[in-house]
Amino acid sequence: MLPMEGLEKATGSKITVTLKDGTIVIGKLAGVDQNINLVLEEGSAAGKETTKNLGKILLRGNSIVAISMD
């Protein structure tokens, strides 16, 4: 299975995304495109010192370091 197909099949599932700046974003995958831009619902971000509820969020593919399925 190609990585893109795996992400498309994970729609509706909880995922964890690590960004280039070290922020960890957790949420339910609502959508993905060919550039690995992700739309998450019920998102929350954990930085070095704080956690913030984000609701629905768009993550640009070029800012993503890693994606894991929970």
PDB file of C-alpha atoms in Angstrom:
ATOM      1  CA  MET A   1       0.000   0.000   0.000  1.00  0.00           C
ATOM      2  CA  LEU A   2       1.319   3.464  -0.872  1.00  0.00           C
ATOM      3  CA  PRO A   3       1.549   6.051   1.948  1.00  0.00           C
ATOM      4  CA  MET A   4      -1.131   8.223   0.319  1.00  0.00           C
ATOM      5  CA  GLU A   5      -3.570   5.298   0.185  1.00  0.00           C
ATOM      6  CA  GLY A   6      -2.895   4.591   3.860  1.00  0.00           C
ATOM      7  CA  LEU A   7      -3.727   8.170   4.793  1.00  0.00           C
ATOM      8  CA  GLU A   8      -6.911   8.146   2.722  1.00  0.00           C
ATOM      9  CA  LYS A   9      -8.018   4.923   4.433  1.00  0.00           C
ATOM     10  CA  ALA A  10      -7.299   6.506   7.831  1.00  0.00           C
ATOM     11  CA  THR A  11      -9.916   9.226   7.266  1.00  0.00           C
ATOM     12  CA  GLY A  12     -12.019   9.415  10.423  1.00  0.00           C
ATOM     13  CA  SER A  13      -9.264   7.893  12.569  1.00  0.00           C
ATOM     14  CA  LYS A  14      -7.233   9.594  15.280  1.00  0.00           C
ATOM     15  CA  ILE A  15      -3.705  10.534  14.169  1.00  0.00           C
ATOM     16  CA  THR A  16      -0.678  12.253  15.683  1.00  0.00           C
ATOM     17  CA  VAL A  17       1.304  14.696  13.545  1.00  0.00           C
ATOM     18  CA  THR A  18       4.751  16.076  14.374  1.00  0.00           C
ATOM     19  CA  LEU A  19       5.562  19.450  12.823  1.00  0.00           C
ATOM     20  CA  LYS A  20       8.958  20.935  11.900  1.00  0.00           C
ATOM     21  CA  ASP A  21       8.862  23.306  14.887  1.00  0.00           C
ATOM     22  CA  GLY A  22       8.426  20.364  17.281  1.00  0.00           C
ATOM     23  CA  THR A  23       4.706  20.888  17.885  1.00  0.00           C
ATOM     24  CA  ILE A  24       2.663  17.701  18.263  1.00  0.00           C
ATOM     25  CA  VAL A  25      -0.874  17.892  16.849  1.00  0.00           C
ATOM     26  CA  ILE A  26      -3.464  15.213  17.620  1.00  0.00           C
ATOM     27  CA  GLY A  27      -6.849  14.987  15.951  1.00  0.00           C
ATOM     28  CA  LYS A  28      -9.268  13.043  13.784  1.00  0.00           C
ATOM     29  CA  LEU A  29      -8.234  12.973  10.116  1.00  0.00           C
ATOM     30  CA  ALA A  30     -10.960  14.644   8.048  1.00  0.00           C
ATOM     31  CA  GLY A  31      -9.126  14.914   4.734  1.00  0.00           C
ATOM     32  CA  VAL A  32      -5.837  14.720   2.849  1.00  0.00           C
ATOM     33  CA  ASP A  33      -4.693  15.879  -0.594  1.00  0.00           C
ATOM     34  CA  GLN A  34      -1.852  14.984  -2.976  1.00  0.00           C
ATOM     35  CA  ASN A  35       0.509  17.424  -1.171  1.00  0.00           C
ATOM     36  CA  ILE A  36      -0.152  15.705   2.186  1.00  0.00           C
ATOM     37  CA  ASN A  37      -2.008  18.789   3.420  1.00  0.00           C
ATOM     38  CA  LEU A  38      -4.160  17.451   6.250  1.00  0.00           C
ATOM     39  CA  VAL A  39      -7.473  18.603   7.691  1.00  0.00           C
ATOM     40  CA  LEU A  40      -7.976  17.496  11.296  1.00  0.00           C
ATOM     41  CA  GLU A  41     -11.118  17.780  13.413  1.00  0.00           C
ATOM     42  CA  GLU A  42     -11.091  17.986  17.212  1.00  0.00           C
ATOM     43  CA  GLY A  43      -7.434  18.998  16.990  1.00  0.00           C
ATOM     44  CA  SER A  44      -5.179  19.837  19.893  1.00  0.00           C
ATOM     45  CA  ALA A  45      -1.545  20.967  19.854  1.00  0.00           C
ATOM     46  CA  ALA A  46       1.109  20.330  22.466  1.00  0.00           C
ATOM     47  CA  GLY A  47       4.126  22.620  22.438  1.00  0.00           C
ATOM     48  CA  LYS A  48       7.052  22.652  24.815  1.00  0.00           C
ATOM     49  CA  GLU A  49       5.078  24.264  27.625  1.00  0.00           C
ATOM     50  CA  THR A  50       1.386  24.391  26.682  1.00  0.00           C
ATOM     51  CA  THR A  51      -1.486  22.419  25.192  1.00  0.00           C
ATOM     52  CA  LYS A  52      -4.119  24.218  23.118  1.00  0.00           C
ATOM     53  CA  ASN A  53      -7.466  23.051  21.715  1.00  0.00           C
ATOM     54  CA  LEU A  54      -7.646  23.954  18.026  1.00  0.00           C
ATOM     55  CA  GLY A  55     -10.915  22.471  16.786  1.00  0.00           C
ATOM     56  CA  LYS A  56     -10.784  22.052  12.991  1.00  0.00           C
ATOM     57  CA  ILE A  57      -7.331  22.774  11.552  1.00  0.00           C
ATOM     58  CA  LEU A  58      -5.449  22.612   8.249  1.00  0.00           C
ATOM     59  CA  LEU A  59      -1.829  21.435   8.411  1.00  0.00           C
ATOM     60  CA  ARG A  60       0.381  22.180   5.398  1.00  0.00           C
ATOM     61  CA  GLY A  61       2.186  19.144   4.085  1.00  0.00           C
ATOM     62  CA  ASN A  62       5.534  20.953   3.914  1.00  0.00           C
ATOM     63  CA  SER A  63       5.448  21.602   7.682  1.00  0.00           C
ATOM     64  CA  ILE A  64       4.908  17.924   8.596  1.00  0.00           C
ATOM     65  CA  VAL A  65       7.807  15.761   9.782  1.00  0.00           C
ATOM     66  CA  ALA A  66       5.931  12.597  10.829  1.00  0.00           C
ATOM     67  CA  ILE A  67       2.425  11.136  10.935  1.00  0.00           C
ATOM     68  CA  SER A  68       1.407   8.221  13.138  1.00  0.00           C
ATOM     69  CA  MET A  69      -1.892   6.400  13.353  1.00  0.00           C
ATOM     70  CA  ASP A  70      -3.213   5.947  16.889  1.00  0.00           C
TER      71      ASP A  70
END
